[in-house]
Amino acid sequence: FFQKTLTAVKNWFTLFGWSKGQNPISIPYSLRRDVCKVQMTSSQEKVFKQSLGKDTKTVYDMLFHLSGQLLPGITSSQSLPLDPVERMLQLRWQHSTLLAFLKSQGAYLPHVMPEFLLEPDDYKKWIKVQTVLKVDVKNSDIFSDKHLFILEDSIFETMSKRAWTDVLLQVYKVFVLPRVSSCSITDLFSLESVQNMPRIKSEPLSSNIYSPYERTILTWLNKHYEKNRKTVWKDCQKGEVPPMRWIVNFDRDLLDGLVLAAQLAAYCPYLIATHFVRMYTTPRTPEQFLHNCLILVNAMHAVSLAIDIKV
């Protein structure tokens, strides 16, 4: 699954991530390598042999093309210091700036450390500097991390590949997906089984509690629950098919786990036989509510949903 995701991400950004046509990338190798455009004289190249031409496209060019913004403090033709340690510190600062910028736009990257985006040799320099210098984290902006992850070479490569893939996925989420127009809410009710259900108004001023986007989610919950309740629980072990309901809030209507289970079953129907048939379809006691929610959480873990849920 992860390899298919990586391939899809690589193909999309190769084809559409750049301003002047295609630009083949490899994850994480070309992204780590082509991180800056370095201009040097021939004598300097003998000291620092990595020299990227003026036509080399960097991750910052990609971000500028997709978002129209340059990262704070980073120019489109950024150069690097020749000193290896200073160069590593500069790169790590740039990666930290990149992550902070994406998070400010709505990206979810709490698991990605700036050092995971470095080249392996630079990562080793970072570990050595952190270990040897013993800098006071309270008085330094550069060494501000509370946790130091020391990874073996093979583990680091795996982590770096995952980190760069997740960075690109979040770039896609915050800069590309918002341009895609969603289907109208009436389309969600096109099925015959839900045509008689009350509608949730999408007008901006129709609710002083929920935004139009939240009401779209409520519509989506209603659609999938009504469409799937008879399918999911036709062979239920602890009751009959749950009755039709109108879902109008995110607390009381979701407490029993049935609505969320119907949503998950719409995309992962194979979880019905292994998990959802064991749910109480008309739960009444706290123990039955807890039973349903535990099954729902186990189902999420079974499909590796990266959500930190505690029952």
PDB file of C-alpha atoms in Angstrom:
ATOM      1  CA  PHE A   1       0.000   0.000   0.000  1.00  0.00           C
ATOM      2  CA  PHE A   2       2.743   2.429   0.956  1.00  0.00           C
ATOM      3  CA  GLN A   3       4.674   1.687  -2.242  1.00  0.00           C
ATOM      4  CA  LYS A   4       1.574   2.339  -4.356  1.00  0.00           C
ATOM      5  CA  THR A   5       1.023   5.614  -2.502  1.00  0.00           C
ATOM      6  CA  LEU A   6       4.635   6.649  -3.056  1.00  0.00           C
ATOM      7  CA  THR A   7       4.400   5.819  -6.766  1.00  0.00           C
ATOM      8  CA  ALA A   8       1.179   7.809  -7.146  1.00  0.00           C
ATOM      9  CA  VAL A   9       2.695  10.817  -5.361  1.00  0.00           C
ATOM     10  CA  LYS A  10       5.876  10.656  -7.440  1.00  0.00           C
ATOM     11  CA  ASN A  11       3.919  10.446 -10.701  1.00  0.00           C
ATOM     12  CA  TRP A  12       1.606  13.338  -9.862  1.00  0.00           C
ATOM     13  CA  PHE A  13       4.352  15.718  -8.768  1.00  0.00           C
ATOM     14  CA  THR A  14       6.522  14.726 -11.733  1.00  0.00           C
ATOM     15  CA  LEU A  15       3.713  15.642 -14.119  1.00  0.00           C
ATOM     16  CA  PHE A  16       1.972  18.568 -12.444  1.00  0.00           C
ATOM     17  CA  GLY A  17       4.157  19.934  -9.657  1.00  0.00           C
ATOM     18  CA  TRP A  18       6.322  22.255 -11.736  1.00  0.00           C
ATOM     19  CA  SER A  19       5.886  25.441 -13.705  1.00  0.00           C
ATOM     20  CA  LYS A  20       7.500  24.534 -17.040  1.00  0.00           C
ATOM     21  CA  GLY A  21       6.331  21.044 -17.838  1.00  0.00           C
ATOM     22  CA  GLN A  22       7.392  17.737 -16.365  1.00  0.00           C
ATOM     23  CA  ASN A  23      10.268  17.368 -13.932  1.00  0.00           C
ATOM     24  CA  PRO A  24      11.072  13.768 -12.944  1.00  0.00           C
ATOM     25  CA  ILE A  25      11.574  13.318  -9.202  1.00  0.00           C
ATOM     26  CA  SER A  26      12.624  10.442  -6.990  1.00  0.00           C
ATOM     27  CA  ILE A  27      11.492  10.195  -3.382  1.00  0.00           C
ATOM     28  CA  PRO A  28      13.462  11.043  -1.306  1.00  0.00           C
ATOM     29  CA  TYR A  29      16.684  11.216  -3.337  1.00  0.00           C
ATOM     30  CA  SER A  30      16.159  14.079  -5.786  1.00  0.00           C
ATOM     31  CA  LEU A  31      14.167  16.099  -3.244  1.00  0.00           C
ATOM     32  CA  ARG A  32      16.996  15.901  -0.721  1.00  0.00           C
ATOM     33  CA  ARG A  33      19.706  16.485  -3.303  1.00  0.00           C
ATOM     34  CA  ASP A  34      18.146  19.326  -5.290  1.00  0.00           C
ATOM     35  CA  VAL A  35      17.272  21.373  -2.243  1.00  0.00           C
ATOM     36  CA  CYS A  36      19.229  24.482  -3.237  1.00  0.00           C
ATOM     37  CA  LYS A  37      20.654  26.103  -6.335  1.00  0.00           C
ATOM     38  CA  VAL A  38      24.348  26.536  -5.606  1.00  0.00           C
ATOM     39  CA  GLN A  39      26.447  28.980  -7.622  1.00  0.00           C
ATOM     40  CA  MET A  40      30.240  28.556  -7.296  1.00  0.00           C
ATOM     41  CA  THR A  41      33.536  29.279  -8.969  1.00  0.00           C
ATOM     42  CA  SER A  42      35.681  26.424 -10.266  1.00  0.00           C
ATOM     43  CA  SER A  43      38.033  26.725  -7.274  1.00  0.00           C
ATOM     44  CA  GLN A  44      35.149  26.464  -4.852  1.00  0.00           C
ATOM     45  CA  GLU A  45      33.841  23.335  -6.562  1.00  0.00           C
ATOM     46  CA  LYS A  46      37.011  21.530  -5.523  1.00  0.00           C
ATOM     47  CA  VAL A  47      36.106  22.140  -1.884  1.00  0.00           C
ATOM     48  CA  PHE A  48      32.383  21.458  -2.232  1.00  0.00           C
ATOM     49  CA  LYS A  49      31.686  19.216  -5.184  1.00  0.00           C
ATOM     50  CA  GLN A  50      27.910  19.288  -5.122  1.00  0.00           C
ATOM     51  CA  SER A  51      27.002  22.027  -7.586  1.00  0.00           C
ATOM     52  CA  LEU A  52      23.528  22.437  -8.998  1.00  0.00           C
ATOM     53  CA  GLY A  53      22.984  24.450 -12.167  1.00  0.00           C
ATOM     54  CA  LYS A  54      20.722  27.461 -12.437  1.00  0.00           C
ATOM     55  CA  ASP A  55      18.080  25.365 -14.216  1.00  0.00           C
ATOM     56  CA  THR A  56      17.797  22.843 -11.382  1.00  0.00           C
ATOM     57  CA  LYS A  57      14.317  22.808  -9.896  1.00  0.00           C
ATOM     58  CA  THR A  58      14.014  22.639  -6.131  1.00  0.00           C
ATOM     59  CA  VAL A  59      11.200  21.889  -3.725  1.00  0.00           C
ATOM     60  CA  TYR A  60      10.890  25.665  -3.225  1.00  0.00           C
ATOM     61  CA  ASP A  61      10.195  26.128  -6.950  1.00  0.00           C
ATOM     62  CA  MET A  62       7.483  23.502  -6.641  1.00  0.00           C
ATOM     63  CA  LEU A  63       5.900  25.249  -3.647  1.00  0.00           C
ATOM     64  CA  PHE A  64       5.995  28.600  -5.418  1.00  0.00           C
ATOM     65  CA  HIS A  65       4.289  27.068  -8.454  1.00  0.00           C
ATOM     66  CA  LEU A  66       1.533  25.411  -6.391  1.00  0.00           C
ATOM     67  CA  SER A  67       0.979  28.096  -3.755  1.00  0.00           C
ATOM     68  CA  GLY A  68       2.324  31.308  -5.259  1.00  0.00           C
ATOM     69  CA  GLN A  69       4.335  31.920  -2.076  1.00  0.00           C
ATOM     70  CA  LEU A  70       8.015  31.865  -1.177  1.00  0.00           C
ATOM     71  CA  LEU A  71       9.058  30.532   2.207  1.00  0.00           C
ATOM     72  CA  PRO A  72      10.020  33.209   4.746  1.00  0.00           C
ATOM     73  CA  GLY A  73      13.749  33.878   4.558  1.00  0.00           C
ATOM     74  CA  ILE A  74      14.324  31.600   1.560  1.00  0.00           C
ATOM     75  CA  THR A  75      14.833  32.944  -1.935  1.00  0.00           C
ATOM     76  CA  SER A  76      14.237  31.170  -5.237  1.00  0.00           C
ATOM     77  CA  SER A  77      18.010  30.995  -5.751  1.00  0.00           C
ATOM     78  CA  GLN A  78      19.238  30.005  -2.309  1.00  0.00           C
ATOM     79  CA  SER A  79      22.939  29.290  -1.784  1.00  0.00           C
ATOM     80  CA  LEU A  80      24.599  27.129   0.846  1.00  0.00           C
ATOM     81  CA  PRO A  81      27.694  27.670   3.024  1.00  0.00           C
ATOM     82  CA  LEU A  82      30.803  25.723   2.035  1.00  0.00           C
ATOM     83  CA  ASP A  83      31.548  24.586   5.583  1.00  0.00           C
ATOM     84  CA  PRO A  84      29.915  21.130   5.982  1.00  0.00           C
ATOM     85  CA  VAL A  85      28.515  21.776   9.457  1.00  0.00           C
ATOM     86  CA  GLU A  86      27.232  25.259   8.611  1.00  0.00           C
ATOM     87  CA  ARG A  87      25.731  23.845   5.443  1.00  0.00           C
ATOM     88  CA  MET A  88      23.932  21.127   7.404  1.00  0.00           C
ATOM     89  CA  LEU A  89      22.602  23.653   9.916  1.00  0.00           C
ATOM     90  CA  GLN A  90      21.397  25.883   7.089  1.00  0.00           C
ATOM     91  CA  LEU A  91      19.601  22.959   5.417  1.00  0.00           C
ATOM     92  CA  ARG A  92      17.975  21.859   8.644  1.00  0.00           C
ATOM     93  CA  TRP A  93      16.769  25.422   9.291  1.00  0.00           C
ATOM     94  CA  GLN A  94      15.308  25.520   5.788  1.00  0.00           C
ATOM     95  CA  HIS A  95      13.525  22.207   6.353  1.00  0.00           C
ATOM     96  CA  SER A  96      12.191  23.488   9.675  1.00  0.00           C
ATOM     97  CA  THR A  97      10.930  26.607   7.898  1.00  0.00           C
ATOM     98  CA  LEU A  98       9.322  24.432   5.233  1.00  0.00           C
ATOM     99  CA  LEU A  99       7.468  22.338   7.828  1.00  0.00           C
ATOM    100  CA  ALA A 100       6.354  25.414   9.772  1.00  0.00           C
ATOM    101  CA  PHE A 101       5.055  27.011   6.569  1.00  0.00           C
ATOM    102  CA  LEU A 102       3.066  23.914   5.596  1.00  0.00           C
ATOM    103  CA  LYS A 103       1.616  23.568   9.087  1.00  0.00           C
ATOM    104  CA  SER A 104       0.509  27.208   8.979  1.00  0.00           C
ATOM    105  CA  GLN A 105      -1.429  26.356   5.804  1.00  0.00           C
ATOM    106  CA  GLY A 106      -3.230  23.424   7.463  1.00  0.00           C
ATOM    107  CA  ALA A 107      -0.801  20.545   6.902  1.00  0.00           C
ATOM    108  CA  TYR A 108      -0.665  17.733   9.475  1.00  0.00           C
ATOM    109  CA  LEU A 109       2.984  16.762   9.985  1.00  0.00           C
ATOM    110  CA  PRO A 110       3.646  16.294  13.734  1.00  0.00           C
ATOM    111  CA  HIS A 111       5.683  13.134  13.080  1.00  0.00           C
ATOM    112  CA  VAL A 112       8.126  14.704  10.600  1.00  0.00           C
ATOM    113  CA  MET A 113      11.312  16.130  12.121  1.00  0.00           C
ATOM    114  CA  PRO A 114      13.404  18.541   9.993  1.00  0.00           C
ATOM    115  CA  GLU A 115      16.422  16.225  10.239  1.00  0.00           C
ATOM    116  CA  PHE A 116      14.445  13.409   8.559  1.00  0.00           C
ATOM    117  CA  LEU A 117      14.509  15.497   5.370  1.00  0.00           C
ATOM    118  CA  LEU A 118      18.312  15.744   5.304  1.00  0.00           C
ATOM    119  CA  GLU A 119      20.757  13.661   3.300  1.00  0.00           C
ATOM    120  CA  PRO A 120      22.117  10.672   5.310  1.00  0.00           C
ATOM    121  CA  ASP A 121      25.566  12.273   5.745  1.00  0.00           C
ATOM    122  CA  ASP A 122      24.012  15.521   6.936  1.00  0.00           C
ATOM    123  CA  TYR A 123      21.799  13.591   9.336  1.00  0.00           C
ATOM    124  CA  LYS A 124      24.913  12.011  10.856  1.00  0.00           C
ATOM    125  CA  LYS A 125      26.489  15.453  11.216  1.00  0.00           C
ATOM    126  CA  TRP A 126      23.336  16.652  12.967  1.00  0.00           C
ATOM    127  CA  ILE A 127      23.467  13.755  15.435  1.00  0.00           C
ATOM    128  CA  LYS A 128      27.162  14.368  16.090  1.00  0.00           C
ATOM    129  CA  VAL A 129      26.667  18.082  16.674  1.00  0.00           C
ATOM    130  CA  GLN A 130      23.713  17.468  18.967  1.00  0.00           C
ATOM    131  CA  THR A 131      25.587  14.829  20.925  1.00  0.00           C
ATOM    132  CA  VAL A 132      28.974  16.549  21.242  1.00  0.00           C
ATOM    133  CA  LEU A 133      28.184  20.222  21.753  1.00  0.00           C
ATOM    134  CA  LYS A 134      25.578  19.758  24.483  1.00  0.00           C
ATOM    135  CA  VAL A 135      23.971  23.064  23.640  1.00  0.00           C
ATOM    136  CA  ASP A 136      21.512  24.489  26.148  1.00  0.00           C
ATOM    137  CA  VAL A 137      18.176  24.080  24.357  1.00  0.00           C
ATOM    138  CA  LYS A 138      16.690  26.977  26.270  1.00  0.00           C
ATOM    139  CA  ASN A 139      19.144  29.492  24.853  1.00  0.00           C
ATOM    140  CA  SER A 140      19.452  28.291  21.273  1.00  0.00           C
ATOM    141  CA  ASP A 141      17.093  28.579  18.330  1.00  0.00           C
ATOM    142  CA  ILE A 142      19.024  26.046  16.269  1.00  0.00           C
ATOM    143  CA  PHE A 143      19.125  23.268  18.824  1.00  0.00           C
ATOM    144  CA  SER A 144      15.572  23.622  20.071  1.00  0.00           C
ATOM    145  CA  ASP A 145      14.462  19.999  19.845  1.00  0.00           C
ATOM    146  CA  LYS A 146      13.647  18.228  23.083  1.00  0.00           C
ATOM    147  CA  HIS A 147      13.969  14.790  21.509  1.00  0.00           C
ATOM    148  CA  LEU A 148      16.872  13.382  19.511  1.00  0.00           C
ATOM    149  CA  PHE A 149      16.180  10.365  17.317  1.00  0.00           C
ATOM    150  CA  ILE A 150      19.341   8.392  16.549  1.00  0.00           C
ATOM    151  CA  LEU A 151      18.504   6.055  13.663  1.00  0.00           C
ATOM    152  CA  GLU A 152      20.553   3.409  11.921  1.00  0.00           C
ATOM    153  CA  ASP A 153      21.296   3.959   8.224  1.00  0.00           C
ATOM    154  CA  SER A 154      18.603   1.625   6.881  1.00  0.00           C
ATOM    155  CA  ILE A 155      15.996   2.912   9.338  1.00  0.00           C
ATOM    156  CA  PHE A 156      16.849   6.508   8.455  1.00  0.00           C
ATOM    157  CA  GLU A 157      16.352   5.853   4.737  1.00  0.00           C
ATOM    158  CA  THR A 158      12.938   4.343   5.436  1.00  0.00           C
ATOM    159  CA  MET A 159      12.027   7.256   7.692  1.00  0.00           C
ATOM    160  CA  SER A 160      13.261   9.814   5.170  1.00  0.00           C
ATOM    161  CA  LYS A 161      11.264   8.248   2.346  1.00  0.00           C
ATOM    162  CA  ARG A 162       8.129   8.249   4.489  1.00  0.00           C
ATOM    163  CA  ALA A 163       8.737  11.815   5.666  1.00  0.00           C
ATOM    164  CA  TRP A 164       9.170  13.234   2.154  1.00  0.00           C
ATOM    165  CA  THR A 165       6.136  11.286   0.920  1.00  0.00           C
ATOM    166  CA  ASP A 166       4.005  12.691   3.732  1.00  0.00           C
ATOM    167  CA  VAL A 167       5.299  16.211   3.059  1.00  0.00           C
ATOM    168  CA  LEU A 168       4.230  15.931  -0.590  1.00  0.00           C
ATOM    169  CA  LEU A 169       0.847  14.490   0.372  1.00  0.00           C
ATOM    170  CA  GLN A 170       0.246  17.428   2.699  1.00  0.00           C
ATOM    171  CA  VAL A 171       1.379  19.867   0.002  1.00  0.00           C
ATOM    172  CA  TYR A 172      -1.232  18.292  -2.260  1.00  0.00           C
ATOM    173  CA  LYS A 173      -3.859  18.539   0.477  1.00  0.00           C
ATOM    174  CA  VAL A 174      -3.356  22.217   1.317  1.00  0.00           C
ATOM    175  CA  PHE A 175      -2.539  23.650  -2.115  1.00  0.00           C
ATOM    176  CA  VAL A 176      -4.232  21.410  -4.696  1.00  0.00           C
ATOM    177  CA  LEU A 177      -7.359  19.873  -3.155  1.00  0.00           C
ATOM    178  CA  PRO A 178      -8.918  23.245  -2.185  1.00  0.00           C
ATOM    179  CA  ARG A 179      -9.093  24.095  -5.894  1.00  0.00           C
ATOM    180  CA  VAL A 180     -11.303  21.088  -6.584  1.00  0.00           C
ATOM    181  CA  SER A 181     -14.975  22.014  -6.428  1.00  0.00           C
ATOM    182  CA  SER A 182     -17.038  19.659  -4.317  1.00  0.00           C
ATOM    183  CA  CYS A 183     -20.248  18.134  -5.585  1.00  0.00           C
ATOM    184  CA  SER A 184     -23.409  19.927  -4.580  1.00  0.00           C
ATOM    185  CA  ILE A 185     -25.176  18.766  -1.474  1.00  0.00           C
ATOM    186  CA  THR A 186     -28.216  17.805  -3.513  1.00  0.00           C
ATOM    187  CA  ASP A 187     -26.083  15.229  -5.312  1.00  0.00           C
ATOM    188  CA  LEU A 188     -25.480  13.482  -1.993  1.00  0.00           C
ATOM    189  CA  PHE A 189     -29.225  12.857  -1.746  1.00  0.00           C
ATOM    190  CA  SER A 190     -29.678  11.553  -5.286  1.00  0.00           C
ATOM    191  CA  LEU A 191     -30.133   7.960  -4.094  1.00  0.00           C
ATOM    192  CA  GLU A 192     -33.716   6.791  -3.850  1.00  0.00           C
ATOM    193  CA  SER A 193     -33.164   5.452  -0.326  1.00  0.00           C
ATOM    194  CA  VAL A 194     -32.431   8.921   1.046  1.00  0.00           C
ATOM    195  CA  GLN A 195     -34.690  11.098  -1.067  1.00  0.00           C
ATOM    196  CA  ASN A 196     -37.341  11.236   1.663  1.00  0.00           C
ATOM    197  CA  MET A 197     -34.937  12.292   4.393  1.00  0.00           C
ATOM    198  CA  PRO A 198     -35.085  15.877   5.740  1.00  0.00           C
ATOM    199  CA  ARG A 199     -32.448  18.108   4.201  1.00  0.00           C
ATOM    200  CA  ILE A 200     -29.732  19.973   6.088  1.00  0.00           C
ATOM    201  CA  LYS A 201     -29.573  23.529   4.765  1.00  0.00           C
ATOM    202  CA  SER A 202     -26.209  24.595   3.372  1.00  0.00           C
ATOM    203  CA  GLU A 203     -26.825  28.363   3.349  1.00  0.00           C
ATOM    204  CA  PRO A 204     -24.159  30.229   5.393  1.00  0.00           C
ATOM    205  CA  LEU A 205     -26.702  31.861   7.729  1.00  0.00           C
ATOM    206  CA  SER A 206     -28.937  28.833   8.239  1.00  0.00           C
ATOM    207  CA  SER A 207     -27.106  27.832  11.429  1.00  0.00           C
ATOM    208  CA  ASN A 208     -25.361  29.768  14.169  1.00  0.00           C
ATOM    209  CA  ILE A 209     -23.596  26.596  15.365  1.00  0.00           C
ATOM    210  CA  TYR A 210     -22.207  24.773  12.325  1.00  0.00           C
ATOM    211  CA  SER A 211     -20.358  26.179   9.321  1.00  0.00           C
ATOM    212  CA  PRO A 212     -21.385  25.256   5.739  1.00  0.00           C
ATOM    213  CA  TYR A 213     -18.493  22.777   5.643  1.00  0.00           C
ATOM    214  CA  GLU A 214     -19.632  21.088   8.862  1.00  0.00           C
ATOM    215  CA  ARG A 215     -23.181  20.861   7.524  1.00  0.00           C
ATOM    216  CA  THR A 216     -21.808  19.228   4.380  1.00  0.00           C
ATOM    217  CA  ILE A 217     -20.190  16.606   6.635  1.00  0.00           C
ATOM    218  CA  LEU A 218     -23.516  16.073   8.426  1.00  0.00           C
ATOM    219  CA  THR A 219     -25.146  15.544   5.041  1.00  0.00           C
ATOM    220  CA  TRP A 220     -22.438  13.027   4.160  1.00  0.00           C
ATOM    221  CA  LEU A 221     -23.029  11.196   7.472  1.00  0.00           C
ATOM    222  CA  ASN A 222     -26.769  11.029   6.818  1.00  0.00           C
ATOM    223  CA  LYS A 223     -26.264   9.724   3.300  1.00  0.00           C
ATOM    224  CA  HIS A 224     -23.923   6.872   4.182  1.00  0.00           C
ATOM    225  CA  TYR A 225     -25.784   5.850   7.312  1.00  0.00           C
ATOM    226  CA  GLU A 226     -29.097   5.559   5.500  1.00  0.00           C
ATOM    227  CA  LYS A 227     -27.515   3.885   2.478  1.00  0.00           C
ATOM    228  CA  ASN A 228     -25.526   1.314   4.476  1.00  0.00           C
ATOM    229  CA  ARG A 229     -27.433   0.532   7.693  1.00  0.00           C
ATOM    230  CA  LYS A 230     -29.430  -2.320   6.143  1.00  0.00           C
ATOM    231  CA  THR A 231     -26.346  -3.753   4.460  1.00  0.00           C
ATOM    232  CA  VAL A 232     -23.976  -3.506   7.401  1.00  0.00           C
ATOM    233  CA  TRP A 233     -26.309  -4.986   9.996  1.00  0.00           C
ATOM    234  CA  LYS A 234     -28.476  -7.359   7.984  1.00  0.00           C
ATOM    235  CA  ASP A 235     -26.729 -10.283   9.748  1.00  0.00           C
ATOM    236  CA  CYS A 236     -26.083  -8.531  13.054  1.00  0.00           C
ATOM    237  CA  GLN A 237     -25.572 -10.694  16.124  1.00  0.00           C
ATOM    238  CA  LYS A 238     -26.910  -8.305  18.762  1.00  0.00           C
ATOM    239  CA  GLY A 239     -30.200  -6.966  17.470  1.00  0.00           C
ATOM    240  CA  GLU A 240     -32.102  -5.995  14.345  1.00  0.00           C
ATOM    241  CA  VAL A 241     -31.242  -3.507  11.633  1.00  0.00           C
ATOM    242  CA  PRO A 242     -30.964  -0.079  13.331  1.00  0.00           C
ATOM    243  CA  PRO A 243     -33.793   2.335  12.554  1.00  0.00           C
ATOM    244  CA  MET A 244     -33.577   5.330  10.264  1.00  0.00           C
ATOM    245  CA  ARG A 245     -32.356   8.492  11.963  1.00  0.00           C
ATOM    246  CA  TRP A 246     -31.666  12.126  11.135  1.00  0.00           C
ATOM    247  CA  ILE A 247     -28.100  13.086  12.116  1.00  0.00           C
ATOM    248  CA  VAL A 248     -27.954  16.756  13.083  1.00  0.00           C
ATOM    249  CA  ASN A 249     -24.991  17.045  15.475  1.00  0.00           C
ATOM    250  CA  PHE A 250     -21.523  15.673  16.127  1.00  0.00           C
ATOM    251  CA  ASP A 251     -21.966  14.564  19.721  1.00  0.00           C
ATOM    252  CA  ARG A 252     -25.163  12.775  20.701  1.00  0.00           C
ATOM    253  CA  ASP A 253     -25.878  11.339  17.255  1.00  0.00           C
ATOM    254  CA  LEU A 254     -22.440   9.719  17.060  1.00  0.00           C
ATOM    255  CA  LEU A 255     -22.213   8.365  20.607  1.00  0.00           C
ATOM    256  CA  ASP A 256     -23.275   4.794  19.837  1.00  0.00           C
ATOM    257  CA  GLY A 257     -20.680   4.271  17.080  1.00  0.00           C
ATOM    258  CA  LEU A 258     -23.233   3.100  14.501  1.00  0.00           C
ATOM    259  CA  VAL A 259     -23.104   6.206  12.306  1.00  0.00           C
ATOM    260  CA  LEU A 260     -19.309   6.214  12.126  1.00  0.00           C
ATOM    261  CA  ALA A 261     -19.271   2.465  11.510  1.00  0.00           C
ATOM    262  CA  ALA A 262     -21.596   2.981   8.538  1.00  0.00           C
ATOM    263  CA  GLN A 263     -19.190   5.571   7.106  1.00  0.00           C
ATOM    264  CA  LEU A 264     -16.209   3.257   7.509  1.00  0.00           C
ATOM    265  CA  ALA A 265     -18.128   0.349   6.010  1.00  0.00           C
ATOM    266  CA  ALA A 266     -18.867   2.446   2.923  1.00  0.00           C
ATOM    267  CA  TYR A 267     -15.138   2.547   2.125  1.00  0.00           C
ATOM    268  CA  CYS A 268     -13.966  -0.685   3.799  1.00  0.00           C
ATOM    269  CA  PRO A 269     -16.867  -3.156   3.418  1.00  0.00           C
ATOM    270  CA  TYR A 270     -14.635  -6.080   4.393  1.00  0.00           C
ATOM    271  CA  LEU A 271     -14.806  -4.807   8.001  1.00  0.00           C
ATOM    272  CA  ILE A 272     -18.497  -5.661   8.207  1.00  0.00           C
ATOM    273  CA  ALA A 273     -18.065  -9.396   8.727  1.00  0.00           C
ATOM    274  CA  THR A 274     -15.011  -9.075  10.981  1.00  0.00           C
ATOM    275  CA  HIS A 275     -16.126  -6.197  13.181  1.00  0.00           C
ATOM    276  CA  PHE A 276     -19.444  -4.420  12.676  1.00  0.00           C
ATOM    277  CA  VAL A 277     -21.808  -7.431  12.850  1.00  0.00           C
ATOM    278  CA  ARG A 278     -20.868  -7.696  16.549  1.00  0.00           C
ATOM    279  CA  MET A 279     -22.177  -4.222  17.406  1.00  0.00           C
ATOM    280  CA  TYR A 280     -25.353  -3.528  19.377  1.00  0.00           C
ATOM    281  CA  THR A 281     -27.806  -1.968  16.919  1.00  0.00           C
ATOM    282  CA  THR A 282     -30.035  -0.455  19.634  1.00  0.00           C
ATOM    283  CA  PRO A 283     -27.617   0.173  22.503  1.00  0.00           C
ATOM    284  CA  ARG A 284     -29.141   1.411  25.744  1.00  0.00           C
ATOM    285  CA  THR A 285     -26.556   0.961  28.512  1.00  0.00           C
ATOM    286  CA  PRO A 286     -23.133   2.603  28.904  1.00  0.00           C
ATOM    287  CA  GLU A 287     -21.558  -0.842  28.574  1.00  0.00           C
ATOM    288  CA  GLN A 288     -23.205  -1.390  25.190  1.00  0.00           C
ATOM    289  CA  PHE A 289     -22.111   2.059  23.976  1.00  0.00           C
ATOM    290  CA  LEU A 290     -18.549   1.271  25.069  1.00  0.00           C
ATOM    291  CA  HIS A 291     -18.718  -2.130  23.359  1.00  0.00           C
ATOM    292  CA  ASN A 292     -19.652  -0.497  20.046  1.00  0.00           C
ATOM    293  CA  CYS A 293     -16.976   2.165  20.326  1.00  0.00           C
ATOM    294  CA  LEU A 294     -14.270  -0.392  21.096  1.00  0.00           C
ATOM    295  CA  ILE A 295     -15.234  -2.318  17.973  1.00  0.00           C
ATOM    296  CA  LEU A 296     -15.124   0.897  15.932  1.00  0.00           C
ATOM    297  CA  VAL A 297     -11.650   1.803  17.249  1.00  0.00           C
ATOM    298  CA  ASN A 298     -10.398  -1.730  16.554  1.00  0.00           C
ATOM    299  CA  ALA A 299     -11.729  -1.458  13.005  1.00  0.00           C
ATOM    300  CA  MET A 300      -9.848   1.822  12.508  1.00  0.00           C
ATOM    301  CA  HIS A 301      -6.666   0.235  13.782  1.00  0.00           C
ATOM    302  CA  ALA A 302      -7.214  -2.729  11.437  1.00  0.00           C
ATOM    303  CA  VAL A 303      -7.028  -0.419   8.411  1.00  0.00           C
ATOM    304  CA  SER A 304      -4.158   1.604   9.930  1.00  0.00           C
ATOM    305  CA  LEU A 305      -6.010   4.887  10.221  1.00  0.00           C
ATOM    306  CA  ALA A 306      -3.443   7.241  11.784  1.00  0.00           C
ATOM    307  CA  ILE A 307      -5.860   8.705  14.320  1.00  0.00           C
ATOM    308  CA  ASP A 308      -5.044   8.941  18.001  1.00  0.00           C
ATOM    309  CA  ILE A 309      -8.387   7.839  19.439  1.00  0.00           C
ATOM    310  CA  LYS A 310      -8.876   6.960  23.090  1.00  0.00           C
ATOM    311  CA  VAL A 311     -12.123   5.456  24.275  1.00  0.00           C
TER     312      VAL A 311
END
